[in-house]
Coordinates of C-alpha atoms and ligand atoms in Angstrom, one line a residue:
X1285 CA -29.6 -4.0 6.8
X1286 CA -27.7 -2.7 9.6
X1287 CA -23.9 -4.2 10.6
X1288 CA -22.3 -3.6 13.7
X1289 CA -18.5 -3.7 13.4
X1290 CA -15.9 -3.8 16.2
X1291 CA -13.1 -2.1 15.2
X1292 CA -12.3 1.3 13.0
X1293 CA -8.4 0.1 12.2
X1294 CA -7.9 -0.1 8.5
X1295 CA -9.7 -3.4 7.4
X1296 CA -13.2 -2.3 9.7
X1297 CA -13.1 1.0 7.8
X1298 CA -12.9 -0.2 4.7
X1299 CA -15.6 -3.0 5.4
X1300 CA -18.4 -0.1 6.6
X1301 CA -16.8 1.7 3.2
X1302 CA -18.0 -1.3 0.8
X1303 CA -20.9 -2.3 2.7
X1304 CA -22.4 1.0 2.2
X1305 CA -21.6 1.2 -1.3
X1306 CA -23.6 -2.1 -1.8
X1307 CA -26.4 -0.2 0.5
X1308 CA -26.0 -2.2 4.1
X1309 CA -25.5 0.4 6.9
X1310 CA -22.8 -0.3 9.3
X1311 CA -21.7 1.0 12.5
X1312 CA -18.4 1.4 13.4
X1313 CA -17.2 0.7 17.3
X1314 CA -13.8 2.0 18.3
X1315 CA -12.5 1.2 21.4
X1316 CA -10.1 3.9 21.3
X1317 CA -10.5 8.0 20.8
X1318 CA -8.4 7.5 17.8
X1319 CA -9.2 6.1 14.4
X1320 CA -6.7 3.4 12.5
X1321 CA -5.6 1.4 14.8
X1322 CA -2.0 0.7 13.4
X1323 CA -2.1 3.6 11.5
X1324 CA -3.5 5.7 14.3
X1325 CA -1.4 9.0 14.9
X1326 CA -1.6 12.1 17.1
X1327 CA -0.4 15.8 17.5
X1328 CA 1.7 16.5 20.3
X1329 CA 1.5 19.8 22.1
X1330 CA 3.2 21.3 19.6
X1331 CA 1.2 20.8 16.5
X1332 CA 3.4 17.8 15.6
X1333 CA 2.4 14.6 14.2
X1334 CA 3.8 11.3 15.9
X1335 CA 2.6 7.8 14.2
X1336 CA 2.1 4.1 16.0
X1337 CA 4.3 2.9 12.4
X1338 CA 6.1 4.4 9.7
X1339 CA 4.0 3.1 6.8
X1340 CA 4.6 3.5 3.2
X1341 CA 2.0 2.3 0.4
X1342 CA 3.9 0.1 -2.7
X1343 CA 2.6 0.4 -6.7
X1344 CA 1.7 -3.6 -5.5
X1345 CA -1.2 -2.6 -3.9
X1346 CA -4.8 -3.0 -6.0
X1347 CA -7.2 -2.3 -3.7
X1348 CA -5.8 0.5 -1.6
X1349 CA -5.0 2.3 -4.8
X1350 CA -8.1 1.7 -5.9
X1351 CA -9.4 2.7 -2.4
X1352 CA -8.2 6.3 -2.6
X1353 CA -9.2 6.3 -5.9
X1354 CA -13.3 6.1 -4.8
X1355 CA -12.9 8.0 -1.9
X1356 CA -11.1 10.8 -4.6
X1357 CA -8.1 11.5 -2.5
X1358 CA -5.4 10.0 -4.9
X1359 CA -3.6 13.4 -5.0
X1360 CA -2.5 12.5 -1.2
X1361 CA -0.3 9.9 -2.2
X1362 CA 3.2 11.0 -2.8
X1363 CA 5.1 9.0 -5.2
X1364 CA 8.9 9.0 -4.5
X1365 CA 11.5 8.0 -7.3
X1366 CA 11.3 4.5 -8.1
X1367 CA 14.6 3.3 -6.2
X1368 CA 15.7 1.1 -2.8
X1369 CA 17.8 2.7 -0.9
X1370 CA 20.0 0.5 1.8
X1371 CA 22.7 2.3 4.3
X1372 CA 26.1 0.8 4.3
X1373 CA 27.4 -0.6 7.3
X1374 CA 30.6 -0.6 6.1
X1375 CA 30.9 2.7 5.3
X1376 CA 29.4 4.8 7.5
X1377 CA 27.2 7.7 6.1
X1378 CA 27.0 6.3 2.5
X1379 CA 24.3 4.8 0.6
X1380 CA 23.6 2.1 -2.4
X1381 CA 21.2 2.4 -4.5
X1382 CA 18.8 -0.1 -6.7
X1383 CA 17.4 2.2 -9.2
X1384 CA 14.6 0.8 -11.3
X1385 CA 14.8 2.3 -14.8
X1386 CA 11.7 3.2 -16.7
X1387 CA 11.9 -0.9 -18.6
X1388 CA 8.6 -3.3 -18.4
X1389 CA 9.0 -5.7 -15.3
X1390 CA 10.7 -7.7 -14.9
X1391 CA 13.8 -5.9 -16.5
X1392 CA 14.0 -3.1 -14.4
X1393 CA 14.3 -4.9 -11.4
X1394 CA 17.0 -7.0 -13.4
X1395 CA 18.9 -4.0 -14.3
X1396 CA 18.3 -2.5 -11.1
X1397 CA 20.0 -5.9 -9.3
X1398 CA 22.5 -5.8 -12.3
X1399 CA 23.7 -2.1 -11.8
X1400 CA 23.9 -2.1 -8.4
X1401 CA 27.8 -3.2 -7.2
X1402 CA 28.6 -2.2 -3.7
X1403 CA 26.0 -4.7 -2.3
X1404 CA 26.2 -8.1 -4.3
X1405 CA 29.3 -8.9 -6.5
X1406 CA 28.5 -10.6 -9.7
X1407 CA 29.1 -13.9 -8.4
X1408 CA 26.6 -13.1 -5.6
X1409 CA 24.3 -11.9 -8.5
X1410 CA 24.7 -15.1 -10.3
X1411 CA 24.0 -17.3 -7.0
X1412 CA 20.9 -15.3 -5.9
X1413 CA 19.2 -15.5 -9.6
X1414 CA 19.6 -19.5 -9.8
X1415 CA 18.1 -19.1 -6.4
X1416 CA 15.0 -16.8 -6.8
X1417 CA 14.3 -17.0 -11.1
X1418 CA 12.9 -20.2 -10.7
X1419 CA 11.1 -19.5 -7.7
X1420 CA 9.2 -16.5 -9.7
X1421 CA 8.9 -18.6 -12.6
X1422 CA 7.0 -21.8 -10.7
X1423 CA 4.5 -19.3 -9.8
X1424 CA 2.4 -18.7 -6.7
X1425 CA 1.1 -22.1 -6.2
X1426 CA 5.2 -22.9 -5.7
X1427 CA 5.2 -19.5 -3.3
X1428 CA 2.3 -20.8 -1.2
X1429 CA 4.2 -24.1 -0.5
X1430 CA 7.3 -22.6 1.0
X1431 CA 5.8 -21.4 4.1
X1432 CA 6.9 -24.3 5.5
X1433 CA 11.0 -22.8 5.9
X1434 CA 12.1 -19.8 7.4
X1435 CA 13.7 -17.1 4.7
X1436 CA 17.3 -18.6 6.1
X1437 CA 16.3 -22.2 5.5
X1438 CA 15.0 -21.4 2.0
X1439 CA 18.3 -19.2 0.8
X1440 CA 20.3 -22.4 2.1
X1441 CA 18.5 -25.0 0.1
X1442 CA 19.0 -22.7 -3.0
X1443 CA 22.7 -22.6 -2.2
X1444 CA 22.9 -18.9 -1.2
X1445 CA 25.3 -17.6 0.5
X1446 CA 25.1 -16.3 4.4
X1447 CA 26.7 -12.9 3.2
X1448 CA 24.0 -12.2 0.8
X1449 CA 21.4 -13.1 3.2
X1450 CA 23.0 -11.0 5.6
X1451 CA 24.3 -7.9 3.1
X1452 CA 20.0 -7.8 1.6
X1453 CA 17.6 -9.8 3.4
X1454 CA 17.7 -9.3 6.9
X1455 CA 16.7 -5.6 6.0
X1456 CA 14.2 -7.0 3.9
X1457 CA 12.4 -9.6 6.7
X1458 CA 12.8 -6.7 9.5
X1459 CA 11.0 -4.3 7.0
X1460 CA 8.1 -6.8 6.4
X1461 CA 7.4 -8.6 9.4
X1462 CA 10.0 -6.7 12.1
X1463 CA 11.9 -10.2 12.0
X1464 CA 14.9 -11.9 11.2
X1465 CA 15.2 -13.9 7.9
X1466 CA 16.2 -16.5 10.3
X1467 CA 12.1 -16.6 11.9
X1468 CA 10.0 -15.3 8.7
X1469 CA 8.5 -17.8 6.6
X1470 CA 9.9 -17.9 3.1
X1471 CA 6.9 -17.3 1.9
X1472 CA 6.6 -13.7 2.7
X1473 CA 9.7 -12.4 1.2
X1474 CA 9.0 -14.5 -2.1
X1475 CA 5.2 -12.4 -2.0
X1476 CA 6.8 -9.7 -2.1
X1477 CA 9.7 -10.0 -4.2
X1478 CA 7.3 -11.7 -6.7
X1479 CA 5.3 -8.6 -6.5
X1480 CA 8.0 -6.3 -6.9
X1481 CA 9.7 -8.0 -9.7
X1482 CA 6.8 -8.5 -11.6
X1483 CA 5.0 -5.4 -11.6
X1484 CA 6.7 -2.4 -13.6
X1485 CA 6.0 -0.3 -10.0
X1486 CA 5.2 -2.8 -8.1
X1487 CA 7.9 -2.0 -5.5
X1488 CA 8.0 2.0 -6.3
X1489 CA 6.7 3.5 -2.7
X1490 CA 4.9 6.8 -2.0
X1491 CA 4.0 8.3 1.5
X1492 CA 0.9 10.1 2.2
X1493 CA 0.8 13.9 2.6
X1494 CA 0.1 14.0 6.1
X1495 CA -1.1 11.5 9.2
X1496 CA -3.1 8.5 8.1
X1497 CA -5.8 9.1 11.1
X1498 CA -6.6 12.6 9.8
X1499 CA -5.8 12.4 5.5
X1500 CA -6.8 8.4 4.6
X1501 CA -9.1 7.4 7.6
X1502 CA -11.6 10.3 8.0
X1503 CA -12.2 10.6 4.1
X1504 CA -13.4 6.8 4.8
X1505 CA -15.3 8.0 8.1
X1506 CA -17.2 11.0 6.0
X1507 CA -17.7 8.1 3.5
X1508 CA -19.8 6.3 5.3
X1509 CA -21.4 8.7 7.3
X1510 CA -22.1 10.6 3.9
X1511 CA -23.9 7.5 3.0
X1512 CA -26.4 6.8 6.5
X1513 CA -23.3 4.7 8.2
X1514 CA -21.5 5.6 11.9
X1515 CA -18.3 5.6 13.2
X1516 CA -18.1 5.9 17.1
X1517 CA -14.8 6.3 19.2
X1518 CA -14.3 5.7 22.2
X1519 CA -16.8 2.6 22.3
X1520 CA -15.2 -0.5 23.5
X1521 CA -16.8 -3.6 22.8
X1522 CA -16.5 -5.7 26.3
X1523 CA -18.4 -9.1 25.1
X1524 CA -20.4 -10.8 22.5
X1525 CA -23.3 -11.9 23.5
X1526 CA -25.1 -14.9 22.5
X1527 CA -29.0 -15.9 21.4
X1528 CA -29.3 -20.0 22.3
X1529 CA -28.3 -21.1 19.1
X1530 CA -24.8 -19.5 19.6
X1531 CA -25.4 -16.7 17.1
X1532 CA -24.7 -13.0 18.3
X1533 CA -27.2 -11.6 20.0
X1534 CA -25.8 -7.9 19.7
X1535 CA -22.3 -5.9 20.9
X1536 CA -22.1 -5.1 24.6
X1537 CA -20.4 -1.5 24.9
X1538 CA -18.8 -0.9 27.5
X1539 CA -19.4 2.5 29.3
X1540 CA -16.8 4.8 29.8
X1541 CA -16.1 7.4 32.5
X1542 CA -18.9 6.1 34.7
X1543 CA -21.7 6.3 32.2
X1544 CA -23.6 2.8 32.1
X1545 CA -22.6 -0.4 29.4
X1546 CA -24.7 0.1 26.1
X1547 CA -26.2 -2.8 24.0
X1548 CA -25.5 -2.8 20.5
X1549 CA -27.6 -4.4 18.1
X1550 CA -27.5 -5.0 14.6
X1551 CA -28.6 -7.9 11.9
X1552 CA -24.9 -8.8 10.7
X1553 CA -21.8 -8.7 13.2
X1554 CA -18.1 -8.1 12.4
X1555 CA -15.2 -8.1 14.3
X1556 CA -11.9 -6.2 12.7
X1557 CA -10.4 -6.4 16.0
X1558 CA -6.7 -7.9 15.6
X1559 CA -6.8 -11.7 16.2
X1560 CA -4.7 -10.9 19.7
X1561 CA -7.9 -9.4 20.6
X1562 CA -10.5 -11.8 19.1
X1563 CA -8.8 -14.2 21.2
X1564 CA -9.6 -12.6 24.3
X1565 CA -13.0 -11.7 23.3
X1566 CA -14.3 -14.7 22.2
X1567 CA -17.8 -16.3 24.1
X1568 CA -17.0 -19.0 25.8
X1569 CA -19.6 -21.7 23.1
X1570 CA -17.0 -20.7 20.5
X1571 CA -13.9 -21.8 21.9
X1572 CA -14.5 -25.3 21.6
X1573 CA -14.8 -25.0 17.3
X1574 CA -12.2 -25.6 15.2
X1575 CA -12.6 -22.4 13.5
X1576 CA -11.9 -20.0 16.2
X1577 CA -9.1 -22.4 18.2
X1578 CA -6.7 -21.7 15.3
X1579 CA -6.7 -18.7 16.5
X1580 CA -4.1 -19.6 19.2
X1581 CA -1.7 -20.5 16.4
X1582 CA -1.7 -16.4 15.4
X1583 CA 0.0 -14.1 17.9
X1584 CA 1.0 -9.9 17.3
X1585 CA 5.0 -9.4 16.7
X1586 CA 6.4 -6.8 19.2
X1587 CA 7.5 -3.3 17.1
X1588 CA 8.7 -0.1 18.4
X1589 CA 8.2 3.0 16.2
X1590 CA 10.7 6.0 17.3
X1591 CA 10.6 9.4 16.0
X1592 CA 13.3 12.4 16.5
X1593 CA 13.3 16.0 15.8
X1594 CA 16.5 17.7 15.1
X1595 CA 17.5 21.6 15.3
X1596 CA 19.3 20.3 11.4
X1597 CA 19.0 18.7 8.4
X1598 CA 21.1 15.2 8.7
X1599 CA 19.7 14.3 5.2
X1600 CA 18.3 15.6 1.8
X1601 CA 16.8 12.0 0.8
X1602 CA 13.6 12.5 0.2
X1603 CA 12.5 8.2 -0.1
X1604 CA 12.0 5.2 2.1
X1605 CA 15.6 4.1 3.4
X1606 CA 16.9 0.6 5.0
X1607 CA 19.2 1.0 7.5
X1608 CA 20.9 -2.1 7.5
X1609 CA 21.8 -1.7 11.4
X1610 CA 21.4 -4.6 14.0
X1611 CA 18.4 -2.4 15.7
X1612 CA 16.6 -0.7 13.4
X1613 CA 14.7 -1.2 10.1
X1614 CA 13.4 1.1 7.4
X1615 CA 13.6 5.0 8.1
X1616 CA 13.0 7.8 6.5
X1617 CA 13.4 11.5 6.8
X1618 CA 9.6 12.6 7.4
X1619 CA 10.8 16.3 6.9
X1620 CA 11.6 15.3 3.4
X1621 CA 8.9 13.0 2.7
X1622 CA 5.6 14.3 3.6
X1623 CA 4.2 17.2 2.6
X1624 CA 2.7 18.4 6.0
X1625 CA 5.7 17.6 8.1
X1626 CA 7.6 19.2 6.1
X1627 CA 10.6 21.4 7.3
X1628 CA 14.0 22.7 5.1
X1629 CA 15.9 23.4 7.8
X1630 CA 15.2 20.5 9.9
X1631 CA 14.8 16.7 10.3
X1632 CA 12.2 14.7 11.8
X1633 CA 13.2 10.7 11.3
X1634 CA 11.0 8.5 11.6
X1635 CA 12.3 5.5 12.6
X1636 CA 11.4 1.1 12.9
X1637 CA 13.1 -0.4 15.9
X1638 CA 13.5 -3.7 15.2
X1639 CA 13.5 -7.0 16.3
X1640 CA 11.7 -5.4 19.4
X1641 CA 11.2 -8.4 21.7
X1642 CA 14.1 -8.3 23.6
X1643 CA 13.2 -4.0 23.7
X1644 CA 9.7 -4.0 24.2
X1645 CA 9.7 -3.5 28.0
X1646 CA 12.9 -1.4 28.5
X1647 CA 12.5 2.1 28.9
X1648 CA 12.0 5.1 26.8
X1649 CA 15.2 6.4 28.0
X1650 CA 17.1 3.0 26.9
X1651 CA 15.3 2.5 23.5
X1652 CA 16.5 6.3 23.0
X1653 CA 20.1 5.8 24.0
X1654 CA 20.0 2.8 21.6
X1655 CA 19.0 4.7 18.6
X1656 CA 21.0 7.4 18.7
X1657 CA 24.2 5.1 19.0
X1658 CA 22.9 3.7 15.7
X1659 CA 22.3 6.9 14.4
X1660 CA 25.8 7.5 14.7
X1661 CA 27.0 5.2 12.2
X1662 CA 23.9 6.1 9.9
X1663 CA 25.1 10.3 9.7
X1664 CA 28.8 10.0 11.3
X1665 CA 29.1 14.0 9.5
X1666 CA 26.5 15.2 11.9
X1667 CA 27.0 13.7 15.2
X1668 CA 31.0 12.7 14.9
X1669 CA 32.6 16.3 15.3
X1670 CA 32.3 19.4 17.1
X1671 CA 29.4 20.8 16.5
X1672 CA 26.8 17.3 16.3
X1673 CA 23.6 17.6 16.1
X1674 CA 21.2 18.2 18.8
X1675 CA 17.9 16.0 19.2
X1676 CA 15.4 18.4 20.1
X1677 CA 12.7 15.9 21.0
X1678 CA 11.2 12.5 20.7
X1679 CA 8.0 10.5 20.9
X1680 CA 8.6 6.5 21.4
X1681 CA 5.4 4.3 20.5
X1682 CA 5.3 0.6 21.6
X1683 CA 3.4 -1.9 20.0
X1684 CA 3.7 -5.1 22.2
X1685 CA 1.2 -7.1 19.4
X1686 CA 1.2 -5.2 15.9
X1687 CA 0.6 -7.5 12.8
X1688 CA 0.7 -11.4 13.2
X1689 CA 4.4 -13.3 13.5
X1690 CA 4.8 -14.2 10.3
X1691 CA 7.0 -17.6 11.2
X1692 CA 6.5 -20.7 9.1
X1693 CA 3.6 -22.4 9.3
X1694 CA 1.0 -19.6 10.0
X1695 CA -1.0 -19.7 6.9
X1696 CA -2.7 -22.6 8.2
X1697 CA -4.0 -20.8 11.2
X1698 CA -5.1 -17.4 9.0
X1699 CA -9.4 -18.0 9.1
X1700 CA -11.3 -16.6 6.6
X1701 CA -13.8 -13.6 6.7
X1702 CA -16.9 -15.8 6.9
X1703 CA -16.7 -18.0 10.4
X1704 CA -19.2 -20.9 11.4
X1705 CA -21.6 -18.6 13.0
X1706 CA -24.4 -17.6 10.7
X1707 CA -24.5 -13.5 11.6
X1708 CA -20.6 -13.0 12.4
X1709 CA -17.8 -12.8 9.9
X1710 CA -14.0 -11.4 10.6
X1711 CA -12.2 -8.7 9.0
X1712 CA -8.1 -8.1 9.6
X1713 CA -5.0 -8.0 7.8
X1714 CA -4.3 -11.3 9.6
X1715 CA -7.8 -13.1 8.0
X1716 CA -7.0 -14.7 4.9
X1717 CA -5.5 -12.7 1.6
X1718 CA -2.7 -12.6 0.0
X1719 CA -1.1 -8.8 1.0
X1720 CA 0.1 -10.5 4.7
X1721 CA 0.2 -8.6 7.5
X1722 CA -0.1 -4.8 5.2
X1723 CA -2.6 -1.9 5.3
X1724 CA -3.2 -3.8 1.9
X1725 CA -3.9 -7.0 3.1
X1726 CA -6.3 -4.7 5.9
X1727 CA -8.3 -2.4 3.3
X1728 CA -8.4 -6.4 1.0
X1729 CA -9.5 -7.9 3.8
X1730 CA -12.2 -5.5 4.6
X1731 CA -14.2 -5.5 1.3
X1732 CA -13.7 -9.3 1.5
X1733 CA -15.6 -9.4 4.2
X1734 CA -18.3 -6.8 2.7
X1735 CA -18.5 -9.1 -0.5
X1736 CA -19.0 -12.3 2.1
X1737 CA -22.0 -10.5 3.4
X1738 CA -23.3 -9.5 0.2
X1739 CA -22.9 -13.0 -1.3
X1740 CA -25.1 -14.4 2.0
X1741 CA -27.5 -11.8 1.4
X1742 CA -27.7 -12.3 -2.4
X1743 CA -28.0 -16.8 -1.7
X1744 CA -30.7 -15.7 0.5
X1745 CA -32.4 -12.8 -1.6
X1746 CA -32.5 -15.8 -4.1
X1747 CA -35.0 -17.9 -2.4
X1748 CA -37.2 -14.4 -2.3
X1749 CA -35.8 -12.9 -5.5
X1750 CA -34.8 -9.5 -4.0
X1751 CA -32.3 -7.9 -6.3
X1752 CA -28.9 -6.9 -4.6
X1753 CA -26.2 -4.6 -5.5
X1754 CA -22.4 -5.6 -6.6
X1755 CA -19.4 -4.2 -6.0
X1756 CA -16.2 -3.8 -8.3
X1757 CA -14.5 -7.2 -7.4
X1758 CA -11.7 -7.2 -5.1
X1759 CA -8.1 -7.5 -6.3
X1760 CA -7.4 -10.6 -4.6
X1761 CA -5.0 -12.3 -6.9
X1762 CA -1.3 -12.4 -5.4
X1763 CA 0.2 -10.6 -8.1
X1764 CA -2.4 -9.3 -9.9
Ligands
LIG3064 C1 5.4 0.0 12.9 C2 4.5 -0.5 11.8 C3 4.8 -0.2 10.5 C4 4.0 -0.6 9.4 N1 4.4 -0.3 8.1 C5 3.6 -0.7 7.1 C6 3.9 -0.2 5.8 O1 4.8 0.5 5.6 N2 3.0 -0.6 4.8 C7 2.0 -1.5 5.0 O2 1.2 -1.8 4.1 N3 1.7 -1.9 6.3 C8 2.4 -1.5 7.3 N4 2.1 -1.9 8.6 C9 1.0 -2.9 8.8 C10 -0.4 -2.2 8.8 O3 -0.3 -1.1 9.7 C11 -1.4 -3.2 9.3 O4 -1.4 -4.4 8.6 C12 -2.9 -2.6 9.2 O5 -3.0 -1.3 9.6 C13 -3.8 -3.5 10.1 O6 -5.1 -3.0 10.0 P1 -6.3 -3.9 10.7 O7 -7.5 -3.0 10.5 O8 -6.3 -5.2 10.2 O9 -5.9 -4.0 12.3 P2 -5.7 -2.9 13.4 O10 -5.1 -1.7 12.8 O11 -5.0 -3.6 14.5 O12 -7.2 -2.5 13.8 C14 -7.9 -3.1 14.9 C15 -8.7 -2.1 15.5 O13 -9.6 -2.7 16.5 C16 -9.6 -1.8 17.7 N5 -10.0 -2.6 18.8 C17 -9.3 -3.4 19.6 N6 -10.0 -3.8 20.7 C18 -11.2 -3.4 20.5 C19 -12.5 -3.5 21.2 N7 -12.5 -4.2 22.4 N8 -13.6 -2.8 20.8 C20 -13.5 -2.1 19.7 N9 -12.4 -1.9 18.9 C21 -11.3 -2.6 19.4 C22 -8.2 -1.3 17.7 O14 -8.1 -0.1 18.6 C23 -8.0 -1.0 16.3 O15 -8.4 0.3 15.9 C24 2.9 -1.4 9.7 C25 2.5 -1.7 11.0 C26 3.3 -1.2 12.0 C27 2.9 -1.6 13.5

């Protein structure tokens, strides 16, 4: 059976990944010349990698480990020492540390909370566990429910205070949604900190060993193709078209530099466009179901990625790092980090700029001048005195609509992989699953969908009795 999917990011990867391991054969439609979508990266003139998002990959994630563990690449994932390491604002240039030591969850993330002095006092200690213990203890069901607050609304009806919100979450909410505690739903910091305090490495991070488009989403690519599947670039899908009955009649490609539009059909359709997309895309019989109109209540949050190359070291940290600034959000010292961006005698930081809405449109040049005054309080030794350091060269990349705005509420507007139309399902880290807006949640969402297809086939292979293949089941549990 042959499945056309729109859309080689992640989650439409991994979905021509498990449908060919159950036997269907997909093809793979990229609108761009460039695999991954969010994880989509290029070499500059100079050989050097620049990436549309720092990404890092947590111990929390089942299926992606899994994931490079079938494709046999797990040797590309670089572990880093299991610690979280947050800037100090209040003392420029210095660091505190949560180290996790090697205890059974959840006492290492106790101790690691408990050891740790310069960010929470013990009487902030004491106020955030009567907040957050009984959260973890009333379970996911409890989690689920509290997507009605903000983060901000939630810390205030368990009595903590504005400095420890301020001092350890607004890093945290900027880190997982490029948002303030003050807009994300409660219920994606409680994921995750449920996650990371309940698996022994659940929040332990490791980077990959080189650019995700060329070491994690071209194994998949050879996958597939390995296996009779396609993945096409440059191969825009411009409209859905429609048999009578409202079911898709096939993918209409649209041509590029002058040659003609292209017809694709297939006997399943997919689309792991990003729901900002699907939006736009959809025919105009769909709009008026249910279904598809919640897609209005999902929307892309602005991020700005930034990434500099100095002629020095500024830092020997060789992990994921929060800055705690006003602008920026996790960095980390790429130069350090991965393997094939290495450099010992200088940095490349790789950098989160966010919130990015009120940055989105300015320039380059302003987003630039912006940084490097933060950077100034983030490595005062190297740009305070005499001889500071000099930025060699940058790349910027601007994502106006990157993973959906995870404010309160949005759950309810998150569809699921199978839709109302018999022959077209959805895959995307914003389709339902409970990884959020992650490359987990993507890669989840993906073999979801695969498994949706698969179950269809299988009901109808029933009334025939066709045997079908099955897949190792996907790790769909929140905190499994
Ligand atoms: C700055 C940044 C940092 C991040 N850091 C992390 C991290 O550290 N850890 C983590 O787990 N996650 C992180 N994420 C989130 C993660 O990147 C995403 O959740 C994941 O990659 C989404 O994958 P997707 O396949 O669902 O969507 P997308 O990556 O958006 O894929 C959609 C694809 O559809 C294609 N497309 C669009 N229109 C068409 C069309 N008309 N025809 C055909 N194709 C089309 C797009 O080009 C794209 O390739 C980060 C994201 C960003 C932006």
């Amino acid at each position: 059976m042959r499945v056309a999917i729109a859309g080689a990011g992640l989650a439409g990867l991994s979905c021509a990944k498990y449908l060919t391991d159950l036997g269907y054969t997909p093809i793979v439609l990229e609108a761009r010349d460039v695999l991954g979508g969010l994880v989509a990266a290029w070499k500059d003139k100079d050989g050097d990698w620049y990436e549309t998002g720092l990404h890092v990959f947590f111990g929390a994630y089942p299926n992606m480990l899994q994931l490079f563990k079938e494709l046999g690449i797990e040797d590309r994932l670089q572990w880093k020492q299991h610690t979280m390491i947050f800037n100090q604002p209040e003392k420029p240039g210095t660091y505190s540390r949560f180290d996790f030591p090697n205890l059974p969850a959840p006492l290492n993330g106790i101790v690691a909370i408990l050891r740790n002095n310069d960010m929470l006092s013990w009487s902030e200690k004491i106020e955030l566990a009567k907040g957050l213990v009984p959260a973890m203890l009333r379970g996911q069901r409890y989690v689920d429910s509290t997507d009605k607050y903000t983060f901000s609304e939630w810390l205030k009806l368990q009595g903590v205070s504005d400095d420890v919100e301020q001092g350890i979450f607004v890093a945290a909410a900027k880190s997982l949604n490029f948002i303030d505690p003050d807009e994300i739903s409660a219920l994606v910091l409680l994921t995750a900190l449920s996650r990371f305090l309940q698996q022994k490495n659940g929040s332990q991070v490791a980077f990959l060993d080189g650019s995700p488009t060329e070491r994690l989403c071209q194994p998949m690519v050879d996958y597939v193709a390995e296996r009779g599947g396609e993945v096409r670039v440059n191969s825009p899908l411009k409209e859905i078209l429609l048999n009578n009955d409202g079911s898709v009649k096939g993918f209409l490609i649209r041509g590029l530099n002058g040659a003609e539009d292209e017809i694709v059909t297939a006997d399943l359709y997919v689309s792991a466009m990003s729901a900002d997309v699907m939006k736009v895309m959809l025919p105009a019989p769909w709009k008026q179901n249910e279904f598809f109109q919640k897609l209005d209540g999902l929307e892309g949050v602005p991020v700005i990625n930034v990434h500099l190359w100095f002629d020095r070291k500024l830092t020997d940290i060789d992990n994921l790092l929060f800055s705690r600034s006003s602008l920026l959000s996790v960095y980390a010292d790429m130069s350090n980090t991965c393997k094939e961006y290495a450099n010992p005698d200088r940095s490349m930081l790789e950098l989160v700029f966010a919130p990015a809405k009120d940055w989105i449109k300015k320039s380059e040049a302003e987003i630039l001048k912006a940084t490097l005054v933060e950077l100034e309080t983030l490595f005062p030794q190297h740009f305070g005195g005499e001889n500071p350091a000099t930025l060699l060269k940058h790349h910027i990349i601007k994502t106006p609509h990157s993973v959906y705005t995870a404010t309160p509420g949005r759950q309810e507007y998150r569809p699921s992989q199978v839709t109302p139309i018999q022959n077209f399902y959805l895959a995307g880290s914003y389709t339902m699953q409970p990884f959020l807006g992650s490359m987990e949640g993507a890669v989840l969402s993906g073999k979801l969908t695969a498994q949706a297809i698969n179950a269809q086939a299988k009901l109808e292979a029933l009334s025939s009795s066709q045997p079908t293949p099955t897949l190792q089941p996907a790790t769909n549990a929140a905190t499994a």
